[in-house]
């Protein structure tokens, strides 16, 4: 966006000691690198050169993009499914609750008794 001034406006500004000059670093839109999840569970995709104006940022953030890749890994860890639970030390089976594990352990005791 360039600002155009009339001759009168320029004269008026000159009288007051002001001048308006184009600043290339301001006219070029700044870009940002953001991160989003890929198709695979632990895949993080780097999206570089995205527009960083407030409207675009809001849009990207609402679509699950993050500014730091580690924010995505934290979110992955917070997912309860398959990540957290109780593992049976005998057969390695993963159970969601402590109660389910207790029930599962009883099944091992039964099979052990049968073997003896
Ligand atoms: Zn087991």
Coordinates of C-alpha atoms and ligand atoms in Angstrom, one line a residue:
X1 CA 0.0 0.0 0.0
X2 CA 1.5 3.3 -1.1
X3 CA 0.5 6.7 0.2
X4 CA 0.1 9.3 -2.5
X5 CA 0.2 12.9 -1.5
X6 CA -0.9 16.0 -3.4
X7 CA 1.5 18.8 -4.2
X8 CA -0.2 20.9 -1.5
X9 CA 0.1 18.2 1.1
X10 CA 3.8 17.7 0.4
X11 CA 4.4 21.5 0.7
X12 CA 2.4 21.5 3.9
X13 CA 4.5 18.6 5.3
X14 CA 7.8 20.2 4.2
X15 CA 6.9 23.4 6.0
X16 CA 6.4 21.5 9.2
X17 CA 9.6 19.5 8.7
X18 CA 8.0 16.1 7.9
X19 CA 8.5 13.9 4.9
X20 CA 6.9 10.6 3.9
X21 CA 9.1 8.0 2.4
X22 CA 8.3 4.4 1.4
X23 CA 9.8 1.8 3.8
X24 CA 10.3 -1.4 1.8
X25 CA 10.5 -3.6 5.0
X26 CA 7.1 -2.4 6.0
X27 CA 5.4 -2.9 2.7
X28 CA 6.6 -6.5 2.4
X29 CA 4.2 -8.7 4.3
X30 CA 6.0 -10.6 7.0
X31 CA 5.8 -14.4 6.9
X32 CA 5.7 -17.0 9.6
X33 CA 6.4 -20.7 9.9
X34 CA 3.7 -22.7 11.6
X35 CA 3.3 -26.4 12.4
X36 CA 0.4 -28.8 11.9
X37 CA -0.2 -32.5 12.4
X38 CA 0.3 -34.8 9.5
X39 CA -1.6 -38.0 8.7
X40 CA 0.7 -40.2 10.8
X41 CA 0.3 -40.1 14.6
X42 CA 3.6 -38.5 15.4
X43 CA 4.0 -36.6 12.1
X44 CA 4.4 -32.8 12.3
X45 CA 4.4 -30.8 9.1
X46 CA 6.3 -27.5 8.9
X47 CA 4.4 -24.9 7.0
X48 CA 6.8 -22.0 6.1
X49 CA 6.1 -18.7 4.4
X50 CA 2.6 -18.3 5.7
X51 CA 1.1 -14.8 6.0
X52 CA 1.3 -13.5 9.6
X53 CA -1.4 -10.8 9.6
X54 CA -3.9 -11.2 12.5
X55 CA -6.7 -12.5 10.3
X56 CA -4.5 -15.2 8.8
X57 CA -3.0 -16.1 12.2
X58 CA -6.4 -16.5 13.8
X59 CA -7.5 -18.7 10.9
X60 CA -4.5 -21.0 11.1
X61 CA -4.7 -21.3 14.9
X62 CA -8.4 -22.2 14.7
X63 CA -7.5 -25.0 12.2
X64 CA -5.0 -26.5 14.7
X65 CA -1.8 -25.0 13.5
X66 CA 0.7 -24.0 16.2
X67 CA 3.6 -21.6 16.3
X68 CA 5.9 -24.1 18.1
X69 CA 6.2 -27.7 17.0
X70 CA 6.5 -28.9 20.6
X71 CA 2.9 -27.7 21.2
X72 CA 1.8 -30.4 18.9
X73 CA 3.8 -33.1 20.7
X74 CA 2.4 -32.0 24.0
X75 CA -1.1 -32.4 22.6
X76 CA -0.3 -35.9 21.4
X77 CA 0.9 -36.9 24.8
X78 CA -2.3 -35.7 26.4
X79 CA -4.4 -38.0 24.4
X80 CA -5.4 -40.8 26.7
X81 CA -6.0 -43.6 24.2
X82 CA -3.2 -46.2 23.9
X83 CA -0.7 -43.9 25.5
X84 CA -1.8 -44.2 29.2
X85 CA -3.0 -47.2 31.0
X86 CA -1.9 -50.1 33.0
X87 CA 0.4 -52.8 31.5
X88 CA 0.2 -56.4 32.7
X89 CA 3.7 -57.5 33.8
X90 CA 2.9 -61.1 32.9
X91 CA 1.8 -60.8 29.3
X92 CA 2.3 -57.1 28.4
X93 CA -1.4 -56.4 27.8
X94 CA -2.4 -52.8 28.1
X95 CA -5.5 -52.0 30.2
X96 CA -7.3 -48.7 30.5
X97 CA -8.1 -48.8 34.2
X98 CA -6.5 -50.2 37.4
X99 CA -9.7 -52.2 38.0
X100 CA -9.5 -53.8 34.5
X101 CA -5.9 -54.7 35.2
X102 CA -6.9 -56.3 38.6
X103 CA -9.5 -58.4 36.7
X104 CA -7.0 -59.3 34.1
X105 CA -4.4 -60.4 36.7
X106 CA -7.0 -62.7 38.2
X107 CA -7.3 -64.5 34.8
X108 CA -3.6 -65.2 35.0
X109 CA -4.0 -66.6 38.6
X110 CA -6.7 -68.9 37.3
X111 CA -4.6 -70.2 34.4
X112 CA -1.6 -70.7 36.8
X113 CA -3.7 -72.8 39.1
X114 CA -5.0 -74.9 36.3
X115 CA -1.4 -75.5 35.1
X116 CA -0.4 -76.7 38.6
Ligands
LIG1 ZN1 -1.7 -60.4 31.3

